[in-house]
PDB file of C-alpha atoms in Angstrom:
ATOM      1  CA  MET A   5      99.819 105.693 131.391  1.00 74.00           C
ATOM      2  CA  ASN A   6     102.825 103.960 129.831  1.00 88.00           C
ATOM      3  CA  THR A   7     105.389 105.822 127.773  1.00 95.00           C
ATOM      4  CA  ILE A   8     105.977 104.928 124.123  1.00 96.00           C
ATOM      5  CA  ALA A   9     109.238 103.242 125.108  1.00 95.00           C
ATOM      6  CA  GLU A  10     107.465 101.126 127.732  1.00 96.00           C
ATOM      7  CA  ASN A  11     104.817 100.119 125.178  1.00 96.00           C
ATOM      8  CA  ILE A  12     107.524  99.078 122.705  1.00 95.00           C
ATOM      9  CA  THR A  13     109.238  96.941 125.338  1.00 94.00           C
ATOM     10  CA  GLN A  14     105.986  95.241 126.389  1.00 93.00           C
ATOM     11  CA  LEU A  15     104.996  94.515 122.792  1.00 94.00           C
ATOM     12  CA  LYS A  16     108.367  93.055 121.879  1.00 92.00           C
ATOM     13  CA  ASN A  17     108.159  90.776 124.901  1.00 92.00           C
ATOM     14  CA  GLN A  18     104.686  89.654 123.791  1.00 91.00           C
ATOM     15  CA  ILE A  19     105.581  89.205 120.171  1.00 92.00           C
ATOM     16  CA  GLY A  20     108.925  87.480 120.574  1.00 86.00           C
ATOM     17  CA  SER A  21     111.660  87.091 117.984  1.00 86.00           C
ATOM     18  CA  ASN A  22     109.721  85.226 115.277  1.00 87.00           C
ATOM     19  CA  THR A  23     107.388  88.101 114.368  1.00 94.00           C
ATOM     20  CA  LYS A  24     108.452  91.540 113.136  1.00 96.00           C
ATOM     21  CA  LEU A  25     106.855  94.563 114.784  1.00 97.00           C
ATOM     22  CA  ILE A  26     105.937  97.411 112.433  1.00 98.00           C
ATOM     23  CA  ALA A  27     105.190 100.541 114.468  1.00 98.00           C
ATOM     24  CA  VAL A  28     102.401 102.346 112.621  1.00 97.00           C
ATOM     25  CA  SER A  29     103.362 105.983 112.969  1.00 97.00           C
ATOM     26  CA  LYS A  30     100.934 107.618 110.541  1.00 95.00           C
ATOM     27  CA  THR A  31      99.712 111.052 111.765  1.00 94.00           C
ATOM     28  CA  LYS A  32     102.138 110.869 114.692  1.00 95.00           C
ATOM     29  CA  PRO A  33     104.754 113.606 115.171  1.00 96.00           C
ATOM     30  CA  VAL A  34     108.464 113.160 114.621  1.00 97.00           C
ATOM     31  CA  ALA A  35     109.059 113.402 118.379  1.00 97.00           C
ATOM     32  CA  ASP A  36     106.944 110.305 119.022  1.00 97.00           C
ATOM     33  CA  ILE A  37     108.787 108.334 116.348  1.00 97.00           C
ATOM     34  CA  LEU A  38     112.112 109.396 117.825  1.00 97.00           C
ATOM     35  CA  GLU A  39     111.017 108.150 121.247  1.00 96.00           C
ATOM     36  CA  ALA A  40     110.200 104.752 119.738  1.00 97.00           C
ATOM     37  CA  TYR A  41     113.470 104.824 117.783  1.00 97.00           C
ATOM     38  CA  GLN A  42     115.448 105.525 120.944  1.00 96.00           C
ATOM     39  CA  ALA A  43     113.739 102.518 122.531  1.00 95.00           C
ATOM     40  CA  GLY A  44     115.217 100.354 119.771  1.00 95.00           C
ATOM     41  CA  GLN A  45     112.365 100.290 117.246  1.00 97.00           C
ATOM     42  CA  ARG A  46     113.547 100.557 113.637  1.00 98.00           C
ATOM     43  CA  ALA A  47     110.596  99.496 111.426  1.00 98.00           C
ATOM     44  CA  PHE A  48     107.845 102.109 110.986  1.00 98.00           C
ATOM     45  CA  GLY A  49     104.697 102.070 108.860  1.00 98.00           C
ATOM     46  CA  GLU A  50     103.149 105.045 107.075  1.00 98.00           C
ATOM     47  CA  ASN A  51      99.974 105.435 104.979  1.00 96.00           C
ATOM     48  CA  TYR A  52     100.470 108.723 103.160  1.00 97.00           C
ATOM     49  CA  VAL A  53     103.211 109.499 100.637  1.00 98.00           C
ATOM     50  CA  GLN A  54     103.738 113.165 101.482  1.00 98.00           C
ATOM     51  CA  GLU A  55     103.815 112.484 105.216  1.00 98.00           C
ATOM     52  CA  LEU A  56     106.287 109.658 104.709  1.00 98.00           C
ATOM     53  CA  THR A  57     108.665 111.730 102.571  1.00 98.00           C
ATOM     54  CA  GLU A  58     108.645 114.527 105.137  1.00 98.00           C
ATOM     55  CA  LYS A  59     109.376 112.135 107.992  1.00 98.00           C
ATOM     56  CA  TYR A  60     112.120 110.406 106.009  1.00 98.00           C
ATOM     57  CA  ALA A  61     113.851 113.753 105.553  1.00 98.00           C
ATOM     58  CA  ALA A  62     113.620 114.578 109.269  1.00 98.00           C
ATOM     59  CA  LEU A  63     114.510 111.261 110.876  1.00 98.00           C
ATOM     60  CA  PRO A  64     117.544 108.915 111.135  1.00 98.00           C
ATOM     61  CA  LYS A  65     118.406 107.191 107.886  1.00 97.00           C
ATOM     62  CA  ASP A  66     118.693 103.691 109.347  1.00 98.00           C
ATOM     63  CA  ILE A  67     114.910 103.549 109.835  1.00 98.00           C
ATOM     64  CA  GLU A  68     113.235 100.803 107.797  1.00 98.00           C
ATOM     65  CA  TRP A  69     110.185 102.464 106.250  1.00 98.00           C
ATOM     66  CA  HIS A  70     107.124 100.367 105.382  1.00 98.00           C
ATOM     67  CA  PHE A  71     104.443 101.917 103.192  1.00 98.00           C
ATOM     68  CA  ILE A  72     101.258 100.215 104.387  1.00 97.00           C
ATOM     69  CA  GLY A  73      98.483 102.300 102.821  1.00 93.00           C
ATOM     70  CA  HIS A  74      96.720 102.333  99.475  1.00 93.00           C
ATOM     71  CA  LEU A  75      99.383 103.454  96.983  1.00 96.00           C
ATOM     72  CA  GLN A  76      98.651 105.110  93.648  1.00 96.00           C
ATOM     73  CA  SER A  77     101.030 104.198  90.817  1.00 97.00           C
ATOM     74  CA  ASN A  78     101.872 107.824  90.064  1.00 97.00           C
ATOM     75  CA  LYS A  79     103.192 108.338  93.600  1.00 98.00           C
ATOM     76  CA  VAL A  80     105.622 105.398  93.724  1.00 98.00           C
ATOM     77  CA  LYS A  81     108.429 107.624  92.389  1.00 98.00           C
ATOM     78  CA  PHE A  82     108.374 109.772  95.527  1.00 98.00           C
ATOM     79  CA  ILE A  83     109.155 106.922  97.912  1.00 98.00           C
ATOM     80  CA  ALA A  84     111.161 104.579  95.649  1.00 98.00           C
ATOM     81  CA  PRO A  85     114.537 106.138  96.606  1.00 98.00           C
ATOM     82  CA  PHE A  86     114.252 105.031 100.237  1.00 98.00           C
ATOM     83  CA  VAL A  87     111.229 102.860 101.109  1.00 98.00           C
ATOM     84  CA  SER A  88     112.104  99.332 102.243  1.00 98.00           C
ATOM     85  CA  TRP A  89     108.691  97.646 101.994  1.00 98.00           C
ATOM     86  CA  ILE A  90     105.436  98.273 100.155  1.00 98.00           C
ATOM     87  CA  HIS A  91     102.743  96.236 101.903  1.00 95.00           C
ATOM     88  CA  ALA A  92      99.685  96.684  99.775  1.00 93.00           C
ATOM     89  CA  VAL A  93     100.458  95.739  96.165  1.00 97.00           C
ATOM     90  CA  GLU A  94      96.978  95.100  94.812  1.00 94.00           C
ATOM     91  CA  SER A  95      97.530  94.986  91.057  1.00 94.00           C
ATOM     92  CA  GLU A  96     100.058  94.061  88.404  1.00 95.00           C
ATOM     93  CA  LYS A  97     100.019  97.682  87.252  1.00 96.00           C
ATOM     94  CA  LEU A  98     101.358  98.794  90.642  1.00 97.00           C
ATOM     95  CA  LEU A  99     103.964  96.013  90.666  1.00 97.00           C
ATOM     96  CA  VAL A 100     105.195  97.095  87.215  1.00 97.00           C
ATOM     97  CA  GLU A 101     105.554 100.704  88.369  1.00 98.00           C
ATOM     98  CA  ILE A 102     107.403  99.731  91.558  1.00 98.00           C
ATOM     99  CA  ASN A 103     109.805  97.697  89.419  1.00 98.00           C
ATOM    100  CA  ARG A 104     110.270 100.627  87.007  1.00 98.00           C
ATOM    101  CA  GLN A 105     111.028 103.085  89.773  1.00 98.00           C
ATOM    102  CA  GLY A 106     113.243 100.576  91.579  1.00 98.00           C
ATOM    103  CA  ALA A 107     115.255 100.120  88.372  1.00 98.00           C
ATOM    104  CA  LYS A 108     115.722 103.884  88.122  1.00 98.00           C
ATOM    105  CA  GLN A 109     117.090 103.922  91.656  1.00 98.00           C
ATOM    106  CA  GLN A 110     119.016 100.650  91.167  1.00 98.00           C
ATOM    107  CA  ARG A 111     117.570  99.231  94.371  1.00 98.00           C
ATOM    108  CA  ASN A 112     115.247  96.383  95.281  1.00 98.00           C
ATOM    109  CA  ILE A 113     111.945  97.214  96.956  1.00 98.00           C
ATOM    110  CA  ASN A 114     110.333  94.443  98.983  1.00 98.00           C
ATOM    111  CA  CYS A 115     106.655  93.949  98.128  1.00 98.00           C
ATOM    112  CA  LEU A 116     103.700  92.126  99.633  1.00 98.00           C
ATOM    113  CA  LEU A 117     100.682  91.228  97.504  1.00 98.00           C
ATOM    114  CA  GLN A 118      97.478  92.322  99.234  1.00 96.00           C
ATOM    115  CA  VAL A 119      94.605  89.852  99.523  1.00 96.00           C
ATOM    116  CA  HIS A 120      91.097  91.032 100.368  1.00 93.00           C
ATOM    117  CA  ILE A 121      89.960  88.763 103.217  1.00 91.00           C
ATOM    118  CA  ALA A 122      87.644  91.088 105.178  1.00 89.00           C
ATOM    119  CA  LYS A 123      83.886  91.498 104.985  1.00 78.00           C
ATOM    120  CA  GLU A 124      84.174  95.255 104.429  1.00 66.00           C
ATOM    121  CA  GLU A 125      84.046  96.255 100.774  1.00 63.00           C
ATOM    122  CA  SER A 126      86.184  99.317 101.479  1.00 58.00           C
ATOM    123  CA  LYS A 127      89.358  97.277 101.800  1.00 60.00           C
ATOM    124  CA  PHE A 128      91.560  96.699  98.745  1.00 77.00           C
ATOM    125  CA  GLY A 129      93.351  93.671  97.363  1.00 91.00           C
ATOM    126  CA  PHE A 130      93.134  90.581  95.195  1.00 94.00           C
ATOM    127  CA  ASP A 131      90.186  88.260  95.788  1.00 93.00           C
ATOM    128  CA  PRO A 132      91.253  85.070  97.595  1.00 90.00           C
ATOM    129  CA  GLU A 133      89.928  83.049  94.651  1.00 86.00           C
ATOM    130  CA  GLU A 134      92.025  85.068  92.177  1.00 92.00           C
ATOM    131  CA  ILE A 135      95.373  85.506  93.902  1.00 95.00           C
ATOM    132  CA  ILE A 136      96.526  81.915  93.280  1.00 95.00           C
ATOM    133  CA  SER A 137      95.765  82.012  89.556  1.00 95.00           C
ATOM    134  CA  PHE A 138      97.224  85.514  89.272  1.00 95.00           C
ATOM    135  CA  CYS A 139     100.515  84.355  90.780  1.00 96.00           C
ATOM    136  CA  GLN A 140     100.659  81.098  88.858  1.00 95.00           C
ATOM    137  CA  SER A 141     100.229  82.900  85.531  1.00 95.00           C
ATOM    138  CA  ARG A 142     102.872  85.597  86.122  1.00 94.00           C
ATOM    139  CA  ASP A 143     106.628  85.503  85.741  1.00 95.00           C
ATOM    140  CA  PHE A 144     107.805  87.567  88.675  1.00 95.00           C
ATOM    141  CA  ASP A 145     111.376  87.389  87.394  1.00 93.00           C
ATOM    142  CA  LEU A 146     110.269  90.129  85.008  1.00 95.00           C
ATOM    143  CA  TYR A 147     110.105  92.450  88.037  1.00 96.00           C
ATOM    144  CA  PRO A 148     113.518  92.034  89.675  1.00 96.00           C
ATOM    145  CA  TYR A 149     113.359  95.391  91.461  1.00 98.00           C
ATOM    146  CA  ALA A 150     109.876  94.746  92.868  1.00 98.00           C
ATOM    147  CA  ARG A 151     110.753  91.757  95.012  1.00 97.00           C
ATOM    148  CA  VAL A 152     107.625  89.769  95.956  1.00 97.00           C
ATOM    149  CA  CYS A 153     108.367  88.640  99.510  1.00 98.00           C
ATOM    150  CA  GLY A 154     104.933  87.413 100.604  1.00 98.00           C
ATOM    151  CA  ILE A 155     101.318  88.446 101.057  1.00 98.00           C
ATOM    152  CA  MET A 156      99.319  90.597 103.450  1.00 97.00           C
ATOM    153  CA  GLY A 157      95.723  91.231 104.411  1.00 95.00           C
ATOM    154  CA  MET A 158      93.501  92.996 106.918  1.00 94.00           C
ATOM    155  CA  ALA A 159      90.765  91.147 108.767  1.00 93.00           C
ATOM    156  CA  SER A 160      87.276  92.490 109.327  1.00 92.00           C
ATOM    157  CA  PHE A 161      86.992  95.255 111.923  1.00 88.00           C
ATOM    158  CA  SER A 162      85.274  93.014 114.447  1.00 90.00           C
ATOM    159  CA  GLU A 163      85.660  91.694 117.980  1.00 90.00           C
ATOM    160  CA  GLU A 164      84.209  88.356 116.886  1.00 94.00           C
ATOM    161  CA  GLU A 165      87.207  86.081 117.382  1.00 96.00           C
ATOM    162  CA  ASN A 166      85.993  83.203 115.212  1.00 96.00           C
ATOM    163  CA  LEU A 167      85.368  85.542 112.270  1.00 95.00           C
ATOM    164  CA  VAL A 168      88.751  87.244 112.481  1.00 96.00           C
ATOM    165  CA  ARG A 169      90.680  84.028 113.074  1.00 97.00           C
ATOM    166  CA  GLY A 170      88.866  82.430 110.142  1.00 96.00           C
ATOM    167  CA  GLU A 171      90.031  85.234 107.856  1.00 96.00           C
ATOM    168  CA  PHE A 172      93.595  84.896 109.106  1.00 97.00           C
ATOM    169  CA  LYS A 173      93.443  81.113 108.582  1.00 97.00           C
ATOM    170  CA  LYS A 174      92.300  81.723 105.008  1.00 96.00           C
ATOM    171  CA  LEU A 175      95.223  84.041 104.344  1.00 97.00           C
ATOM    172  CA  LYS A 176      97.682  81.567 105.886  1.00 98.00           C
ATOM    173  CA  SER A 177      96.361  78.772 103.652  1.00 97.00           C
ATOM    174  CA  ILE A 178      96.861  80.989 100.573  1.00 97.00           C
ATOM    175  CA  PHE A 179     100.389  81.816 101.733  1.00 98.00           C
ATOM    176  CA  ASP A 180     101.209  78.133 102.273  1.00 98.00           C
ATOM    177  CA  GLU A 181      99.869  77.160  98.857  1.00 97.00           C
ATOM    178  CA  LEU A 182     101.870  79.865  97.085  1.00 97.00           C
ATOM    179  CA  LYS A 183     105.018  79.074  99.044  1.00 96.00           C
ATOM    180  CA  SER A 184     104.806  75.372  98.157  1.00 96.00           C
ATOM    181  CA  THR A 185     103.974  75.909  94.476  1.00 95.00           C
ATOM    182  CA  LYS A 186     104.693  79.168  92.650  1.00 95.00           C
ATOM    183  CA  PHE A 187     107.383  80.374  95.069  1.00 96.00           C
ATOM    184  CA  SER A 188     108.866  77.008  95.997  1.00 93.00           C
ATOM    185  CA  GLY A 189     112.601  77.433  96.446  1.00 89.00           C
ATOM    186  CA  ASN A 190     112.306  81.229  96.529  1.00 91.00           C
ATOM    187  CA  ASP A 191     114.381  82.552  99.430  1.00 91.00           C
ATOM    188  CA  TYR A 192     112.522  85.864  99.532  1.00 94.00           C
ATOM    189  CA  PHE A 193     108.913  84.650  99.740  1.00 97.00           C
ATOM    190  CA  ARG A 194     108.571  84.162 103.489  1.00 96.00           C
ATOM    191  CA  GLU A 195     106.464  86.990 104.922  1.00 98.00           C
ATOM    192  CA  LEU A 196     102.819  86.857 105.970  1.00 98.00           C
ATOM    193  CA  SER A 197     101.781  90.299 107.190  1.00 97.00           C
ATOM    194  CA  MET A 198      98.524  90.305 109.154  1.00 97.00           C
ATOM    195  CA  GLY A 199      97.380  91.618 112.502  1.00 95.00           C
ATOM    196  CA  MET A 200      97.005  95.093 114.016  1.00 94.00           C
ATOM    197  CA  SER A 201      96.612  96.538 117.525  1.00 91.00           C
ATOM    198  CA  GLY A 202      93.271  94.852 118.192  1.00 91.00           C
ATOM    199  CA  ASP A 203      93.963  91.415 116.737  1.00 94.00           C
ATOM    200  CA  PHE A 204      97.725  90.872 116.432  1.00 96.00           C
ATOM    201  CA  GLN A 205      97.746  88.059 119.009  1.00 95.00           C
ATOM    202  CA  TRP A 206      95.177  86.098 116.989  1.00 96.00           C
ATOM    203  CA  ALA A 207      97.187  86.831 113.842  1.00 97.00           C
ATOM    204  CA  MET A 208     100.382  85.500 115.395  1.00 96.00           C
ATOM    205  CA  ASP A 209      98.550  82.390 116.553  1.00 96.00           C
ATOM    206  CA  GLU A 210      97.549  81.822 112.920  1.00 97.00           C
ATOM    207  CA  GLY A 211     101.058  82.288 111.539  1.00 97.00           C
ATOM    208  CA  SER A 212     101.726  85.997 111.003  1.00 97.00           C
ATOM    209  CA  THR A 213     105.374  86.989 110.534  1.00 97.00           C
ATOM    210  CA  MET A 214     104.688  90.760 110.636  1.00 97.00           C
ATOM    211  CA  VAL A 215     102.221  92.738 112.731  1.00 97.00           C
ATOM    212  CA  ARG A 216     101.315  96.408 112.209  1.00 97.00           C
ATOM    213  CA  VAL A 217     100.674  98.063 115.564  1.00 97.00           C
ATOM    214  CA  GLY A 218      99.902 101.745 116.066  1.00 95.00           C
ATOM    215  CA  SER A 219      97.552 102.696 118.880  1.00 93.00           C
ATOM    216  CA  ALA A 220      99.018 100.126 121.304  1.00 93.00           C
ATOM    217  CA  ILE A 221     102.335 101.989 120.932  1.00 96.00           C
ATOM    218  CA  PHE A 222     101.474 105.646 120.330  1.00 95.00           C
ATOM    219  CA  GLY A 223      97.967 105.835 121.791  1.00 88.00           C
ATOM    220  CA  SER A 224      94.676 106.492 120.031  1.00 80.00           C
ATOM    221  CA  ARG A 225      94.529 108.778 117.028  1.00 68.00           C
ATOM    222  CA  LYS A 226      92.289 111.802 117.029  1.00 62.00           C
TER     223      LYS A 226
END
């Protein structure tokens, strides 16, 4: 069985330089994250606020932390001092709170608007039909500390390639439309986060700029 370092090296060779690898380290111990860190990995993704704050305190401060889970507005304050990216902004209410906490800390927090593209109802995010109108009707300059850098979404949990690719294609078309209209000329709006351990290759084929990979690096979770 490969080591974490070997998995990191293999993935980076597969992914190349045009796509950012987010190592999903949720539930994994500090020792595993350090092994990935020592192999050169710097971007890590966490789902739970308390776990993230504990790991931040214990690990090197040049790690780029990505919060990739469902985030409640009342918990933004705990991660605002250090988090680099919040991947799953699913409402204006959450965006407003990220901006408020970012202003308190006098730091920009990169945000991705989450779009619900999967068949499962359990996943969060804006409806594909609503995200365009939502963006067109909002002045994001009102939220200078919550920097909208792109969109993200999770495909259906399925091995059916045509289904998953179709959902990724849909998200890419939304991204392209927003980039050419609402965010035209915006230097920050350039990220399309989609793809995980089981489907990141399909996601990259369809235009992903960030992939979130956990089990292919750290092994299966219990």
